């Protein structure tokens, strides 16, 4: 038997052969056809929404009031220490002592004591603070009393120094004085009217003083910013088909002007790192042709649009007037739309908006860019960001005879607006 | 119902016409799938996917050439996709493209179609693909090389090896000594 005879034997016997089909095959086919029609929320959409929620929660926790209170307490401690070291006569009393006086005054106000009770407690015949009715004069007297040293007959008299004079390290009584301690000028009293006292109380209750608030605000400065951008794009197709002539035909598509636009929210994680998310809308225009006998026939223009959510991290490089950043991340496709025609394997045109050719959700694309930005005012920066977008998965559904990916080069040009003043 | 009426009905997504189309062509297409698949479950999956594609793509059929040839082409493309998914290695070093089958003339016994299909399914993926495309479907080596993204010489080599393996299998089955 020759090769030809051998081949012919198999061809004759198998070309028109038939085989048993499983009884449930039609049901399986019907079920699969119905599944494709059921609306579903793409996993990438849910993942993108979840990621946005996590980032929003993270941003909120980073700036929540609990953290602010701790920071304010740290600042208060710092100013308190600074205040103690700066006690000098002739000047206003140190904040620490002032706050102690405030505490005393407020606590006194809270006490529900009679005049007699207060007299007994203080040991003075001075007028006490009636809880609900006290005058400025009464407060003045109260402060004077506080500054007057309490006499204790059992104690030896401490050495008296003139205001501004430093005491020697060890006095006769054997008490050690700190070299930094300076005697207060006790002749001066603090005069505060009720309005000032209430203001002090309010300030104390709310926390940090004004200098601390400014520090907190400047820490918030530029943590959040918003980008708005446009980009002229250079997309390029990647087709793959088991039919080489069909693949060649698809690759002959002519690209038309394509663009994208979007907005991003930027969150500074630290001095070097930034998280960026938002949305990006891209439009790719191209035109396909078919060969009709000997003529090349152009079809109506095709449009591929997509709406993506970028989830990108940026890393600052160097310092200088022009800020440089490298960005990398992913674009999660939320929705894709198609219109126009592409060539069909049969040699005619195939409508891509009405048939199940392309997926409504095309999954993830990889994103890489370098951004250059320059500050033009307190709140605004301008930036240019060349980028490359690489589509990971084919846009066609699994039943098609070809795979199609569109990768894009572009340059985002836009404006950044800082949400807090520096 | 004529073939064109059946096709037009399927284009309009008529479930009855789709069912009739399935009943008319399923047995033949199942045999095609059995030739390309490595086992029966894969052949069934291939058939299911092929019919889904046929129904999706039927609007593009313009009555240029035989309808059976058109749907067979869909099945073949589906089979090639399956082979690619399995990452079947078709690239082999060309040992000797002109090597002849060792001179053994033998008589192929009267095997049933089922047995022949079973014989082909025992071939390695690459041999099976090339054998089916060249011998049964009638593609040339150049066309096969383009479809499978391989060299023409590789296609020839795969075919020679496929023939050798089939002959060895037939001999084993029948235990017929080689005729001189």
Short mmCIF file of C-alpha atoms in Angstrom, two decimals, chain A:
data_model
loop_
_atom_site.label_atom_id
_atom_site.label_comp_id
_atom_site.label_asym_id
_atom_site.label_seq_id
_atom_site.Cartn_x
_atom_site.Cartn_y
_atom_site.Cartn_z
CA UNK A 1 0.00 0.00 0.00
CA UNK A 2 1.41 3.38 -0.98
CA UNK A 3 1.13 6.56 1.02
CA UNK A 4 -1.56 7.85 -1.25
CA UNK A 5 -3.63 4.72 -0.87
CA UNK A 6 -3.14 4.80 2.87
CA UNK A 7 -4.36 8.42 3.01
CA UNK A 8 -7.23 7.76 0.61
CA UNK A 9 -8.43 4.87 2.78
CA UNK A 10 -8.73 7.10 5.83
CA UNK A 11 -10.27 9.98 3.88
CA UNK A 12 -12.92 7.79 2.29
CA UNK A 13 -13.91 6.11 5.55
CA UNK A 14 -13.82 9.17 7.82
CA UNK A 15 -14.78 12.20 5.70
CA UNK A 16 -18.53 11.50 5.96
CA UNK A 17 -18.40 9.50 9.16
CA UNK A 18 -20.95 10.00 11.88
CA UNK A 19 -20.78 9.32 15.60
CA UNK A 20 -23.23 9.00 18.48
CA UNK A 21 -24.16 12.26 20.16
CA UNK A 22 -24.95 12.29 23.90
CA UNK A 23 -28.70 12.48 24.55
CA UNK A 24 -28.40 15.62 26.67
CA UNK A 25 -26.19 17.55 24.20
CA UNK A 26 -29.01 19.81 23.00
CA UNK A 27 -29.93 20.73 26.58
CA UNK A 28 -26.31 21.60 27.30
CA UNK A 29 -26.15 23.84 24.27
CA UNK A 30 -29.48 25.54 25.14
CA UNK A 31 -28.35 26.13 28.73
CA UNK A 32 -25.10 27.73 27.64
CA UNK A 33 -26.90 29.99 25.19
CA UNK A 34 -29.26 31.21 27.93
CA UNK A 35 -26.40 31.79 30.43
CA UNK A 36 -24.80 34.32 28.11
CA UNK A 37 -27.95 36.46 28.10
CA UNK A 38 -28.28 36.79 31.90
CA UNK A 39 -27.06 40.14 33.15
CA UNK A 40 -24.24 39.93 35.63
CA UNK A 41 -22.07 42.35 37.37
CA UNK A 42 -18.53 41.82 36.22
CA UNK A 43 -16.14 40.79 38.95
CA UNK A 44 -13.73 43.57 38.02
CA UNK A 45 -16.43 46.17 38.64
CA UNK A 46 -17.06 44.84 42.14
CA UNK A 47 -13.34 44.60 42.80
CA UNK A 48 -12.84 48.20 41.68
CA UNK A 49 -15.66 49.45 43.88
CA UNK A 50 -14.25 47.52 46.84
CA UNK A 51 -10.81 48.96 46.27
CA UNK A 52 -12.21 52.50 46.15
CA UNK A 53 -14.05 51.91 49.43
CA UNK A 54 -10.90 50.60 51.10
CA UNK A 55 -8.92 53.62 49.95
CA UNK A 56 -11.64 56.01 51.13
CA UNK A 57 -11.79 54.28 54.52
CA UNK A 58 -8.01 54.37 54.77
CA UNK A 59 -7.96 58.07 53.99
CA UNK A 60 -10.66 58.74 56.58
CA UNK A 61 -8.88 56.73 59.29
CA UNK A 62 -5.65 58.54 58.54
CA UNK A 63 -7.24 61.89 59.25
CA UNK A 64 -9.92 60.90 61.79
CA UNK A 65 -10.50 62.97 64.99
CA UNK A 66 -9.02 60.31 67.30
CA UNK A 67 -5.63 60.66 65.68
CA UNK A 68 -5.95 64.44 65.77
CA UNK A 69 -6.57 64.43 69.52
CA UNK A 70 -3.42 62.41 70.12
CA UNK A 71 -1.41 64.75 67.96
CA UNK A 72 -2.85 67.75 69.75
CA UNK A 73 -1.99 66.27 73.13
CA UNK A 74 1.59 65.80 71.96
CA UNK A 75 1.71 69.40 70.81
CA UNK A 76 0.27 70.62 74.11
CA UNK A 77 2.93 68.70 76.00
CA UNK A 78 5.59 70.32 73.86
CA UNK A 79 4.29 73.85 74.38
CA UNK A 80 3.86 73.14 78.11
CA UNK A 81 7.55 72.23 78.43
CA UNK A 82 8.55 75.23 76.41
CA UNK A 83 6.41 77.44 78.64
CA UNK A 84 8.05 76.21 81.90
CA UNK A 85 11.51 77.13 80.69
CA UNK A 86 10.54 80.65 79.84
CA UNK A 87 9.38 82.00 83.20
CA UNK A 88 10.70 85.50 83.60
CA UNK A 89 9.60 88.27 85.88
CA UNK A 90 7.80 91.17 84.40
CA UNK A 91 6.31 89.04 81.73
CA UNK A 92 3.03 87.22 81.56
CA UNK A 93 2.79 84.14 83.59
CA UNK A 94 3.80 80.90 81.90
CA UNK A 95 0.97 79.07 80.14
CA UNK A 96 1.34 76.11 82.43
CA UNK A 97 0.68 78.18 85.49
CA UNK A 98 -2.06 80.06 83.69
CA UNK A 99 -3.74 76.81 82.80
CA UNK A 100 -3.43 75.65 86.38
CA UNK A 101 -5.17 78.79 87.49
CA UNK A 102 -7.85 78.21 84.92
CA UNK A 103 -8.30 74.71 86.20
CA UNK A 104 -8.68 76.01 89.71
CA UNK A 105 -11.14 78.66 88.62
CA UNK A 106 -13.26 76.27 86.64
CA UNK A 107 -13.18 73.63 89.33
CA UNK A 108 -14.22 76.23 91.83
CA UNK A 109 -17.11 77.14 89.65
CA UNK A 110 -18.21 73.58 89.59
CA UNK A 111 -18.21 73.22 93.33
CA UNK A 112 -21.61 73.72 94.92
CA UNK A 113 -20.41 75.17 98.13
CA UNK A 114 -21.71 77.98 100.33
CA UNK A 115 -19.69 80.95 101.17
CA UNK A 116 -19.01 79.50 104.65
CA UNK A 117 -17.77 76.20 103.23
CA UNK A 118 -15.40 77.93 100.92
CA UNK A 119 -14.09 80.03 103.79
CA UNK A 120 -13.45 76.88 105.80
CA UNK A 121 -11.60 75.21 102.93
CA UNK A 122 -9.39 78.09 102.00
CA UNK A 123 -8.70 79.21 105.48
CA UNK A 124 -9.14 82.76 104.38
CA UNK A 125 -11.78 85.19 105.07
CA UNK A 126 -11.82 86.21 101.47
CA UNK A 127 -14.99 86.06 99.57
CA UNK A 128 -15.52 82.72 97.86
CA UNK A 129 -16.86 82.12 94.41
CA UNK A 130 -20.52 81.67 94.59
CA UNK A 131 -21.22 78.91 92.02
CA UNK A 132 -23.70 80.80 89.97
CA UNK A 133 -22.80 84.37 90.61
CA UNK A 134 -19.30 85.70 90.70
CA UNK A 135 -17.96 89.08 89.85
CA UNK A 136 -14.76 90.14 88.17
CA UNK A 137 -13.58 91.66 91.38
CA UNK A 138 -14.11 88.40 93.19
CA UNK A 139 -12.08 86.57 90.59
CA UNK A 140 -9.31 89.09 90.86
CA UNK A 141 -9.16 88.56 94.59
CA UNK A 142 -9.13 84.82 94.12
CA UNK A 143 -6.18 84.91 91.81
CA UNK A 144 -4.30 87.18 94.19
CA UNK A 145 -4.91 84.69 96.97
CA UNK A 146 -3.51 81.89 94.87
CA UNK A 147 -0.32 83.72 94.19
CA UNK A 148 0.14 84.66 97.83
CA UNK A 149 2.39 82.02 99.38
CA UNK A 150 0.63 79.89 101.96
CA UNK A 151 2.14 80.33 105.36
CA UNK A 152 3.14 77.27 107.24
CA UNK A 153 4.40 77.96 110.72
CA UNK A 154 6.32 74.73 110.85
CA UNK A 155 8.40 75.53 107.85
CA UNK A 156 11.50 77.58 107.93
CA UNK A 157 11.35 80.64 105.86
CA UNK A 158 12.73 80.08 102.44
CA UNK A 159 15.38 82.45 101.24
CA UNK A 160 13.90 85.46 99.57
CA UNK A 161 15.41 86.72 96.38
CA UNK A 162 14.66 89.69 94.27
CA UNK A 163 12.62 89.15 91.14
CA UNK A 164 14.85 88.01 88.28
CA UNK A 165 17.55 86.84 90.59
CA UNK A 166 18.64 83.27 90.37
CA UNK A 167 18.81 81.35 93.57
CA UNK A 168 21.94 79.53 94.59
CA UNK A 169 21.93 75.88 93.99
CA UNK A 170 21.67 74.87 97.56
CA UNK A 171 20.15 77.11 100.13
CA UNK A 172 20.57 77.05 103.85
CA UNK A 173 17.66 74.80 104.42
CA UNK A 174 19.25 72.17 102.27
CA UNK A 175 16.69 72.37 99.54
CA UNK A 176 18.05 72.07 96.08
CA UNK A 177 16.92 74.58 93.58
CA UNK A 178 17.26 74.11 89.90
CA UNK A 179 19.63 76.67 88.34
CA UNK A 180 16.98 77.41 85.77
CA UNK A 181 14.43 78.32 88.41
CA UNK A 182 13.74 81.99 88.67
CA UNK A 183 11.66 83.63 91.32
CA UNK A 184 8.34 84.88 90.14
CA UNK A 185 7.39 88.43 90.66
CA UNK A 186 4.48 87.73 92.90
CA UNK A 187 3.44 91.32 93.15
CA UNK A 188 1.90 91.03 89.79
CA UNK A 189 -1.47 89.44 89.61
CA UNK A 190 -3.37 88.04 86.78
CA UNK A 191 -6.40 90.03 85.91
CA UNK A 192 -8.87 88.20 83.80
CA UNK A 193 -12.39 89.14 83.13
CA UNK A 194 -15.13 86.57 82.82
CA UNK A 195 -15.11 86.65 79.04
CA UNK A 196 -11.41 85.87 78.93
CA UNK A 197 -11.90 83.11 81.46
CA UNK A 198 -14.68 81.53 79.42
CA UNK A 199 -12.60 81.78 76.29
CA UNK A 200 -9.72 80.11 78.02
CA UNK A 201 -11.99 77.35 79.25
CA UNK A 202 -13.41 76.84 75.79
CA UNK A 203 -9.95 76.72 74.29
CA UNK A 204 -8.80 74.31 76.93
CA UNK A 205 -11.77 72.04 76.39
CA UNK A 206 -11.33 71.93 72.63
CA UNK A 207 -7.68 71.22 72.84
CA UNK A 208 -4.78 72.74 71.03
CA UNK A 209 -3.88 76.36 70.90
CA UNK A 210 -3.85 78.31 67.64
CA UNK A 211 -0.20 77.61 66.82
CA UNK A 212 -0.88 73.89 67.06
CA UNK A 213 -3.90 74.20 64.79
CA UNK A 214 -1.82 75.88 62.12
CA UNK A 215 0.67 73.05 62.38
CA UNK A 216 -2.09 70.45 61.91
CA UNK A 217 -3.48 72.28 58.89
CA UNK A 218 -0.10 72.47 57.24
CA UNK A 219 0.30 68.74 57.81
CA UNK A 220 -2.96 68.25 55.92
CA UNK A 221 -1.74 70.52 53.16
CA UNK A 222 -1.63 68.83 49.77
CA UNK A 223 -2.43 65.36 51.14
CA UNK A 224 -5.33 65.27 48.71
CA UNK A 225 -5.31 66.63 45.22
CA UNK A 226 -7.40 66.19 42.10
CA UNK A 227 -6.13 65.80 38.54
CA UNK A 228 -8.12 66.52 35.42
CA UNK A 229 -6.53 65.51 32.12
CA UNK A 230 -6.85 64.94 28.39
CA UNK A 231 -4.67 62.73 26.25
CA UNK A 232 -4.08 62.27 22.54
CA UNK A 233 -3.52 58.55 22.09
CA UNK A 234 -1.65 56.25 19.76
CA UNK A 235 -3.36 52.85 19.98
CA UNK A 236 -2.15 49.75 18.21
CA UNK A 237 -3.98 46.49 17.54
CA UNK A 238 -2.87 42.99 18.38
CA UNK A 239 -4.86 40.38 16.47
CA UNK A 240 -4.48 36.63 16.74
CA UNK A 241 -6.38 34.12 14.63
CA UNK A 242 -5.92 30.55 13.49
CA UNK A 243 -6.72 31.76 9.97
CA UNK A 244 -3.60 33.67 8.81
CA UNK A 245 -5.33 35.40 5.88
CA UNK A 246 -8.06 36.66 8.20
CA UNK A 247 -5.49 37.85 10.72
CA UNK A 248 -3.67 39.68 7.93
CA UNK A 249 -6.92 41.35 6.87
CA UNK A 250 -7.64 42.51 10.41
CA UNK A 251 -4.13 43.87 10.81
CA UNK A 252 -4.66 46.18 7.87
CA UNK A 253 -6.93 48.41 9.93
CA UNK A 254 -6.18 52.12 9.73
CA UNK A 255 -6.05 54.00 13.02
CA UNK A 256 -7.87 57.31 13.25
CA UNK A 257 -7.57 60.05 15.87
CA UNK A 258 -8.00 58.51 19.32
CA UNK A 259 -8.09 60.17 22.70
CA UNK A 260 -8.81 59.71 26.37
CA UNK A 261 -9.88 61.95 29.26
CA UNK A 262 -10.41 61.57 32.93
CA UNK A 263 -9.98 62.67 36.51
CA UNK A 264 -8.02 61.31 39.43
CA UNK A 265 -7.95 61.69 43.17
CA UNK A 266 -4.41 61.63 44.56
CA UNK A 267 -3.69 60.69 48.15
CA UNK A 268 -0.19 61.26 49.57
CA UNK A 269 0.75 58.25 51.64
CA UNK A 270 4.10 59.71 52.60
CA UNK A 271 6.68 62.10 51.14
CA UNK A 272 7.60 59.71 48.37
CA UNK A 273 4.54 57.59 47.75
CA UNK A 274 1.16 58.53 46.36
CA UNK A 275 -1.99 56.54 45.63
CA UNK A 276 -4.12 57.56 42.67
CA UNK A 277 -7.57 56.52 41.56
CA UNK A 278 -10.45 57.98 39.58
CA UNK A 279 -11.78 57.26 36.13
CA UNK A 280 -10.43 57.28 32.57
CA UNK A 281 -12.56 57.30 29.43
CA UNK A 282 -10.84 56.21 26.20
CA UNK A 283 -12.00 56.30 22.57
CA UNK A 284 -10.18 54.36 19.83
CA UNK A 285 -11.22 55.06 16.25
CA UNK A 286 -10.14 52.87 13.34
CA UNK A 287 -11.30 51.75 9.93
CA UNK A 288 -11.20 48.25 8.45
CA UNK A 289 -11.32 47.19 4.80
CA UNK A 290 -12.20 44.00 2.95
CA UNK A 291 -11.22 42.77 -0.47
CA UNK A 292 -14.30 42.53 -2.66
CA UNK A 293 -13.13 40.51 -5.73
CA UNK A 294 -10.30 42.83 -6.80
CA UNK A 295 -11.46 45.99 -5.06
CA UNK A 296 -10.57 47.14 -1.59
CA UNK A 297 -13.77 48.19 0.12
CA UNK A 298 -13.59 50.33 3.27
CA UNK A 299 -16.19 49.78 5.94
CA UNK A 300 -17.82 52.37 8.18
CA UNK A 301 -15.43 53.60 10.91
CA UNK A 302 -15.27 51.52 14.05
CA UNK A 303 -15.22 52.99 17.51
CA UNK A 304 -14.01 51.20 20.63
CA UNK A 305 -14.78 53.04 23.86
CA UNK A 306 -13.92 52.03 27.40
CA UNK A 307 -14.40 53.39 30.89
CA UNK A 308 -11.72 52.31 33.35
CA UNK A 309 -10.92 52.91 37.00
CA UNK A 310 -7.19 53.44 37.51
CA UNK A 311 -5.63 52.07 40.68
CA UNK A 312 -2.11 53.42 40.47
CA UNK A 313 0.78 54.15 42.82
CA UNK A 314 3.25 56.95 42.19
CA UNK A 315 6.79 57.26 43.47
CA UNK A 316 8.48 60.67 43.60
CA UNK A 317 11.97 60.94 42.21
CA UNK A 318 14.41 63.64 43.29
CA UNK A 319 13.64 67.21 44.17
CA UNK A 320 13.42 70.36 42.18
CA UNK A 321 11.04 72.82 40.66
CA UNK A 322 9.76 70.19 38.27
CA UNK A 323 8.38 67.26 40.22
CA UNK A 324 9.00 63.88 38.72
CA UNK A 325 7.04 60.77 39.52
CA UNK A 326 6.93 57.20 38.22
CA UNK A 327 3.48 55.66 38.26
CA UNK A 328 2.49 52.02 37.93
CA UNK A 329 -0.72 50.16 38.48
CA UNK A 330 -3.77 48.74 36.81
CA UNK A 331 -6.84 49.98 35.00
CA UNK A 332 -10.02 48.11 35.87
CA UNK A 333 -12.48 48.13 33.01
CA UNK A 334 -15.99 49.05 34.09
CA UNK A 335 -17.68 49.14 30.72
CA UNK A 336 -16.79 48.88 27.03
CA UNK A 337 -18.87 49.83 24.00
CA UNK A 338 -18.35 49.20 20.31
CA UNK A 339 -19.78 50.52 17.09
CA UNK A 340 -19.02 50.09 13.40
CA UNK A 341 -17.78 47.05 11.51
CA UNK A 342 -14.85 44.68 11.27
CA UNK A 343 -14.17 42.13 8.52
CA UNK A 344 -15.76 38.73 9.00
CA UNK A 345 -13.98 35.45 8.15
CA UNK A 346 -16.50 35.01 5.35
CA UNK A 347 -15.19 38.10 3.56
CA UNK A 348 -17.93 40.58 4.39
CA UNK A 349 -18.38 43.11 7.16
CA UNK A 350 -19.44 42.19 10.66
CA UNK A 351 -21.34 44.66 12.86
CA UNK A 352 -19.74 44.83 16.25
CA UNK A 353 -22.47 46.60 18.19
CA UNK A 354 -25.29 44.20 17.55
CA UNK A 355 -23.55 40.82 17.64
CA UNK A 356 -21.77 39.04 20.46
CA UNK A 357 -18.30 39.72 19.17
CA UNK A 358 -16.71 41.81 21.92
CA UNK A 359 -17.06 41.61 25.68
CA UNK A 360 -18.85 44.36 27.58
CA UNK A 361 -16.15 44.14 30.23
CA UNK A 362 -12.59 43.56 29.19
CA UNK A 363 -10.89 43.12 32.56
CA UNK A 364 -7.54 44.54 33.58
CA UNK A 365 -4.98 46.61 31.72
CA UNK A 366 -1.50 47.37 33.04
CA UNK A 367 -0.56 51.04 33.35
CA UNK A 368 2.91 52.62 33.44
CA UNK A 369 3.76 56.33 33.21
CA UNK A 370 6.16 59.08 34.14
CA UNK A 371 4.69 62.38 35.27
CA UNK A 372 6.35 65.78 35.23
CA UNK A 373 4.57 68.57 37.08
CA UNK A 374 5.26 72.21 37.82
CA UNK A 375 3.57 74.40 40.39
CA UNK A 376 1.96 77.49 38.88
CA UNK A 377 0.14 78.79 41.96
CA UNK A 378 -0.60 77.90 45.55
CA UNK A 379 -3.19 75.33 44.60
CA UNK A 380 -2.53 74.48 40.98
CA UNK A 381 0.10 72.41 39.21
CA UNK A 382 0.27 71.58 35.53
CA UNK A 383 1.54 68.19 34.45
CA UNK A 384 2.41 66.07 31.45
CA UNK A 385 2.43 62.31 31.82
CA UNK A 386 3.50 60.00 28.99
CA UNK A 387 1.94 56.59 29.58
CA UNK A 388 1.64 53.08 28.21
CA UNK A 389 -1.47 50.94 28.66
CA UNK A 390 -1.17 47.21 28.04
CA UNK A 391 -4.38 45.22 27.73
CA UNK A 392 -3.96 41.84 29.37
CA UNK A 393 -6.98 39.95 28.08
CA UNK A 394 -8.52 39.73 24.63
CA UNK A 395 -11.58 41.91 24.09
CA UNK A 396 -13.41 39.29 22.01
CA UNK A 397 -15.62 36.74 23.65
CA UNK A 398 -14.41 33.16 23.80
CA UNK A 399 -16.61 32.00 20.94
CA UNK A 400 -14.94 34.20 18.37
CA UNK A 401 -12.38 32.92 15.92
CA UNK A 402 -9.90 35.67 16.70
CA UNK A 403 -8.37 37.47 19.66
CA UNK A 404 -8.14 41.25 19.70
CA UNK A 405 -6.26 43.50 22.12
CA UNK A 406 -5.70 47.25 21.84
CA UNK A 407 -2.57 48.62 23.56
CA UNK A 408 -2.16 52.38 23.89
CA UNK A 409 0.59 54.97 24.06
CA UNK A 410 -0.44 58.45 25.08
CA UNK A 411 0.42 61.58 26.99
CA UNK A 412 -1.88 62.84 29.72
CA UNK A 413 -1.87 66.62 29.88
CA UNK A 414 -3.70 68.22 32.75
CA UNK A 415 -4.05 70.32 35.83
CA UNK A 416 -3.73 69.31 39.46
CA UNK A 417 -5.73 71.07 42.13
CA UNK A 418 -4.65 70.75 45.76
CA UNK A 419 -7.57 70.36 48.11
CA UNK A 420 -5.86 72.11 51.07
CA UNK A 421 -3.84 75.34 51.10
CA UNK A 422 -0.18 75.17 51.85
#
